[in-house]
Short mmCIF file of C-alpha atoms in Angstrom, two decimals:
data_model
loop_
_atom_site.label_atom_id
_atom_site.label_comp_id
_atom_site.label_asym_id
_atom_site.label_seq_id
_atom_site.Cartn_x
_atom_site.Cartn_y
_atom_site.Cartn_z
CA UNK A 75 93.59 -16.39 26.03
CA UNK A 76 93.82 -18.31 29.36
CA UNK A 77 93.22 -17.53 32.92
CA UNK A 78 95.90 -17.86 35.40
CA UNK A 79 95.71 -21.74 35.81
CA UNK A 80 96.41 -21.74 32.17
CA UNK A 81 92.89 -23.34 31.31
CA UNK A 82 91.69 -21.56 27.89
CA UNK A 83 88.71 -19.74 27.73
CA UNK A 84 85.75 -21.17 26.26
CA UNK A 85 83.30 -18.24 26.41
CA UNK A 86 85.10 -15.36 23.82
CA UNK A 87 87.07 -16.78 21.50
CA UNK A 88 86.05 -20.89 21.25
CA UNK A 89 84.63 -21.89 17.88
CA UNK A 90 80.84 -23.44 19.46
CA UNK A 91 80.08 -19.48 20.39
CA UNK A 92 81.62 -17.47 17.57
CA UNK A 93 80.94 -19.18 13.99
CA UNK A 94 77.52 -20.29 15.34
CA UNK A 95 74.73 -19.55 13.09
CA UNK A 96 72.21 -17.28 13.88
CA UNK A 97 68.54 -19.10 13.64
CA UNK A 98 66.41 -16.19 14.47
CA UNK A 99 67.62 -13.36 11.84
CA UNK A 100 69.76 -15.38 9.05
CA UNK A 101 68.65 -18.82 9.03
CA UNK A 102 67.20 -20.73 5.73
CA UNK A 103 64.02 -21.74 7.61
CA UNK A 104 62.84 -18.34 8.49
CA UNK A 105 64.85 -15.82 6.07
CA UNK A 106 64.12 -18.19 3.05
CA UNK A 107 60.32 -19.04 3.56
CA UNK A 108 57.13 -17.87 2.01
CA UNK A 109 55.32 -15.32 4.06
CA UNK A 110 51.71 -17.19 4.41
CA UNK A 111 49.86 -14.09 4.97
CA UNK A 112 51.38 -11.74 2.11
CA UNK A 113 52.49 -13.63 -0.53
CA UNK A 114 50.97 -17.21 -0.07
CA UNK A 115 49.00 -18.31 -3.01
CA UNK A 116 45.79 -19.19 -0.74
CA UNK A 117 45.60 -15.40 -0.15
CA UNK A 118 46.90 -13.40 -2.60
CA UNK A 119 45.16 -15.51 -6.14
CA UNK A 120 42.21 -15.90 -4.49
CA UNK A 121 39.01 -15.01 -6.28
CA UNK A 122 36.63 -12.23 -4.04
CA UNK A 123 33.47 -13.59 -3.73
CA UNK A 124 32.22 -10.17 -2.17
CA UNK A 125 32.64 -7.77 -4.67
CA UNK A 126 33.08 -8.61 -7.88
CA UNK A 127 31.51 -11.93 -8.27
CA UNK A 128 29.05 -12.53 -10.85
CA UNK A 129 26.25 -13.96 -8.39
CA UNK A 130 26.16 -10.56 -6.40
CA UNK A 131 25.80 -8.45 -9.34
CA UNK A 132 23.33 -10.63 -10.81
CA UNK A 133 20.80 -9.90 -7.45
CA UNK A 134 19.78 -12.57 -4.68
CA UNK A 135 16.86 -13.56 -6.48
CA UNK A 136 19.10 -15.66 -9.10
CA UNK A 137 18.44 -13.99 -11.63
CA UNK A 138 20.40 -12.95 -14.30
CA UNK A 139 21.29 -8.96 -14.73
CA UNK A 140 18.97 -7.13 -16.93
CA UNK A 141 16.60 -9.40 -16.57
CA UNK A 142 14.24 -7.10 -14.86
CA UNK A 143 12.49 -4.37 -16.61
CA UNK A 144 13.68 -1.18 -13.57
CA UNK A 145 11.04 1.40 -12.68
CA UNK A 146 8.09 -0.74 -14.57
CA UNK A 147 5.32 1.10 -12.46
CA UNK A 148 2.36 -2.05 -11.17
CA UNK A 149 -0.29 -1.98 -12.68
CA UNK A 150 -3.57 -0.32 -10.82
CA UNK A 151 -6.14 -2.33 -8.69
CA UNK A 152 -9.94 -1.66 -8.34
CA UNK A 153 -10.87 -0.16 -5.07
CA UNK A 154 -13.61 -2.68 -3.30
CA UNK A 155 -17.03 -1.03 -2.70
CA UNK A 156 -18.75 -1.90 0.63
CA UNK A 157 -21.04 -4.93 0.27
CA UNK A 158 -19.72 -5.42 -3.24
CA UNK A 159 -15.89 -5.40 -3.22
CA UNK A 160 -14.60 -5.85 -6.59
CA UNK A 161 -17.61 -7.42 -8.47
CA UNK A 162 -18.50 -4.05 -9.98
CA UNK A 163 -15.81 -4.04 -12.15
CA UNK A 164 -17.45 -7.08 -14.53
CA UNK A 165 -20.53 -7.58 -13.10
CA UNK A 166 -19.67 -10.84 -11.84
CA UNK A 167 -19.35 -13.09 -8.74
CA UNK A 168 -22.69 -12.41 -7.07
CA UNK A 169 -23.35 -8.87 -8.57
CA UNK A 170 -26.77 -8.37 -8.93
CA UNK A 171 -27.81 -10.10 -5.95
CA UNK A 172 -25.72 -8.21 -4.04
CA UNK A 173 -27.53 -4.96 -5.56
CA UNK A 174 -30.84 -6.82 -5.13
CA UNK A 175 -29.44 -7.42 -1.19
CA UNK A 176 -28.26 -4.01 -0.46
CA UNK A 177 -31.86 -2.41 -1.82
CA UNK A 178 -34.09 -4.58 0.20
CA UNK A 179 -31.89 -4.59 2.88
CA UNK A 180 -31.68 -0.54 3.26
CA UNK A 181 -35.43 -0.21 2.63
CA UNK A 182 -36.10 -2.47 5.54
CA UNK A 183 -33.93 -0.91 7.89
CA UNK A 184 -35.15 2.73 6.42
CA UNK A 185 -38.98 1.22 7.51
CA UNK A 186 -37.78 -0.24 10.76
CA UNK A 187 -35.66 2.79 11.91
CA UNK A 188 -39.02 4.97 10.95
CA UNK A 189 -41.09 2.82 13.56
CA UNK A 190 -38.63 3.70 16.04
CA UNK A 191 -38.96 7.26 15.58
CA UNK A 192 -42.57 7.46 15.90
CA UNK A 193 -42.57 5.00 19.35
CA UNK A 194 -39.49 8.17 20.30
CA UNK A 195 -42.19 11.05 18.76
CA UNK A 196 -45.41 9.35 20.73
CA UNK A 197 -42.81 8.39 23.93
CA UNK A 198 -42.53 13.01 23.87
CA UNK A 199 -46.25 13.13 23.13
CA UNK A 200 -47.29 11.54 26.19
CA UNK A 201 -44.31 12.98 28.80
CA UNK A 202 -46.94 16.50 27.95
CA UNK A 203 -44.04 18.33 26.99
CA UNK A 204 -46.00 20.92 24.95
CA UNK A 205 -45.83 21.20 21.13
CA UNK A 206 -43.22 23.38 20.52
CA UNK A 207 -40.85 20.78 21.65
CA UNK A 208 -42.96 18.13 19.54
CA UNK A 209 -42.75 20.02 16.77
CA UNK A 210 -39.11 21.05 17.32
CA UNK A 211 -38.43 17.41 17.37
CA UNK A 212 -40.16 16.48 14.47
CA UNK A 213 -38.40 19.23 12.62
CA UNK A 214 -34.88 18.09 13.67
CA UNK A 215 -35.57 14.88 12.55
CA UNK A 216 -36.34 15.77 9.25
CA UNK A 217 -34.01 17.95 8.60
CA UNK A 218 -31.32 15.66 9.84
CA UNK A 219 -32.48 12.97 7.35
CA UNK A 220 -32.82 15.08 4.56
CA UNK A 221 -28.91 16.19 5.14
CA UNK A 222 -27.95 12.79 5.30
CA UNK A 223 -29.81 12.07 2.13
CA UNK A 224 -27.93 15.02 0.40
CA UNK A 225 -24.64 14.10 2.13
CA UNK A 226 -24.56 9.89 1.40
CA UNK A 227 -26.06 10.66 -2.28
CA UNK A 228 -23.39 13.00 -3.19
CA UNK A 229 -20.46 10.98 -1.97
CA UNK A 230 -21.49 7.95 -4.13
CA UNK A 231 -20.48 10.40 -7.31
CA UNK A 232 -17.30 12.53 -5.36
CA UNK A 233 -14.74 12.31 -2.64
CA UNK A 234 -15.96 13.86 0.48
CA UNK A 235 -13.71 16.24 2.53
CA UNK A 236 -12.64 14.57 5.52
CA UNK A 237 -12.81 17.44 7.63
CA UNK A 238 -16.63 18.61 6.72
CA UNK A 239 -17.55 14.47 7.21
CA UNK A 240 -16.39 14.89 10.69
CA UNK A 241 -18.27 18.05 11.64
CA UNK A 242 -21.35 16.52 10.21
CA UNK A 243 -21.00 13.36 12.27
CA UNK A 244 -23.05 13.90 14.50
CA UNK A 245 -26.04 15.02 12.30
CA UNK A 246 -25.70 12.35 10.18
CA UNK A 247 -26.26 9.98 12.75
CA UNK A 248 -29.70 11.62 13.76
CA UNK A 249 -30.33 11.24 10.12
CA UNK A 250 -29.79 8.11 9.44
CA UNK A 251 -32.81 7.56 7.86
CA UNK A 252 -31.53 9.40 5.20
CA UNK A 253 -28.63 7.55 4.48
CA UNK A 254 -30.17 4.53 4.62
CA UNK A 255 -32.97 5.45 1.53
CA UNK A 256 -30.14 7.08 -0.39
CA UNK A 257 -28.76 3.65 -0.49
CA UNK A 258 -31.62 2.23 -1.41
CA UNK A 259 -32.35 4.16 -4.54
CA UNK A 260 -28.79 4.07 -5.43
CA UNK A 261 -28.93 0.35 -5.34
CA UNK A 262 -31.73 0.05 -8.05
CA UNK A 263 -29.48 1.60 -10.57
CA UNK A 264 -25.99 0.56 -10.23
CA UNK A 265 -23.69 -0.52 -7.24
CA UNK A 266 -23.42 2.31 -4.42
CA UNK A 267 -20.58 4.36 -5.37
CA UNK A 268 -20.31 2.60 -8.00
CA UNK A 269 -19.45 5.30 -10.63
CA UNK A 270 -16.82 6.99 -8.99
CA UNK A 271 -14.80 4.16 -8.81
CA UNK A 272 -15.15 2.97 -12.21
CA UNK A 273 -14.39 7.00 -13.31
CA UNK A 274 -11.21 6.34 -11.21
CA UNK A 275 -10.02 3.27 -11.92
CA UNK A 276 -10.14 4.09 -15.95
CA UNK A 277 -8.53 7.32 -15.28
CA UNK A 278 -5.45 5.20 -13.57
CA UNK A 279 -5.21 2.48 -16.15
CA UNK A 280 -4.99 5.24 -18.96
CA UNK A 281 -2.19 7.14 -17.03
CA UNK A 282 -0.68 3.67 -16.71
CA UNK A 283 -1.02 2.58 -20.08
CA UNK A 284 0.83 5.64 -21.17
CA UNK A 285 3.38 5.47 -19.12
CA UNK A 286 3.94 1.84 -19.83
CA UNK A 287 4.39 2.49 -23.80
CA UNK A 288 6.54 5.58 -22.88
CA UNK A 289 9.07 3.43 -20.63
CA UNK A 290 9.12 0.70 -23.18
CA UNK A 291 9.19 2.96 -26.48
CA UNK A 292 12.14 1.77 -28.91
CA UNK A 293 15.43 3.88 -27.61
CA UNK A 294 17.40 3.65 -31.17
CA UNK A 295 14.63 6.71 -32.21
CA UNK A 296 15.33 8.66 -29.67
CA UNK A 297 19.31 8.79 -30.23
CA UNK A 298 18.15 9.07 -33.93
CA UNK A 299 16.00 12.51 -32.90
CA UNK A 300 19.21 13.69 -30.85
#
């Protein structure tokens, strides 16, 4: 075709336009190449090191799997006493003088908090308050130390209940003269509190003990038995 000056026309029908290859949709370099995110090798044959690698199922610590005995329960731990911590347990490290410490050192506060009661008791004997409230005094006292006494010397052999120890609180602090002598004769025989602690601390070893040699009883008899 031509227009009316006879020139031909370059924009239908000339070769550069028509048989010109395509290089978005059907040329070699893009129709022909390996997709890099699909099916490149880098991608596709590479080995997770999330999941399934042997270094994450053997645990962060290193170690290999099954290495570690699961649910082993730890084994149990003395309970420290006060002035003594864990030297009752063998009689070691500073036990007996630690006994011989705590008796002379309750006695001597027993004797020196006793001085101070009778400067209080002759301090109401000379305000002339009358001798009912002498006496009154005298007899709270007393009473309040013998509580203690009963209360401190008990809980060296038992638990006490939290909530009673708190509503006595404030009589065992009258009486402390009481606490202080029951630690004294405690001290002459073994460790204050002491026995308790020992009767607990066997009582969790034996549980532990028995459910160590249950855990780590041979399995084979048991699929034998069932």
């Amino acid at each position: 075709m031509s227009d009316e000056n006879g020139t031909p026309d370059t924009t239908a029908g000339s070769p550069g336009t028509t048989g010109s290859r395509d290089t978005t949709a059907g040329s070699p370099g893009t129709t022909g190449s390996r997709d890099s995110t699909a099916g490149s090798p880098g991608t596709t044959g590479s080995r997770d090191t999330t999941a399934g690698s042997p270094d994450r199922e053997a645990g962060s610590s290193g170690l290999p799997a099954g290495s570690r005995v699961a649910g082993t329960p730890a084994a149990p731990r003395p309970e420290p006493l006060r002035f003594f911590g864990t030297t009752w347990v063998d009689h070691d490290h500073g036990y007996t003088p630690r006994r011989i410490g705590v008796a002379v050192g309750s006695l001597l506060a027993a004797v020196a908090s006793c001085l101070v009661l009778r400067f209080a008791y002759e301090g109401v004997a000379l305000a002339g308050t009358g001798g009912f409230v002498t006496v009154l005094v005298v007899v709270m006292f007393a009473i309040s130390s013998a509580l203690a006494f009963r209360n401190t010397w008990d809980g060296f052999t038992r638990r006490a209940d939290p909530d009673r120890q708190a509503s006595l609180r404030g009589l065992l602090a009258i009486g402390f003269v009481g606490s202080l002598l029951a630690y004294f004769f405690r001290s002459l025989t073994e460790a204050p509190g002491e026995k308790l602690h020992r009767a607990e601390y066997e009582a969790a070893r034996t549980e532990h003990e028995r459910r160590t040699a249950r855990r780590t009883r041979n399995p084979s008899k048991k699929r034998r038995r069932s």
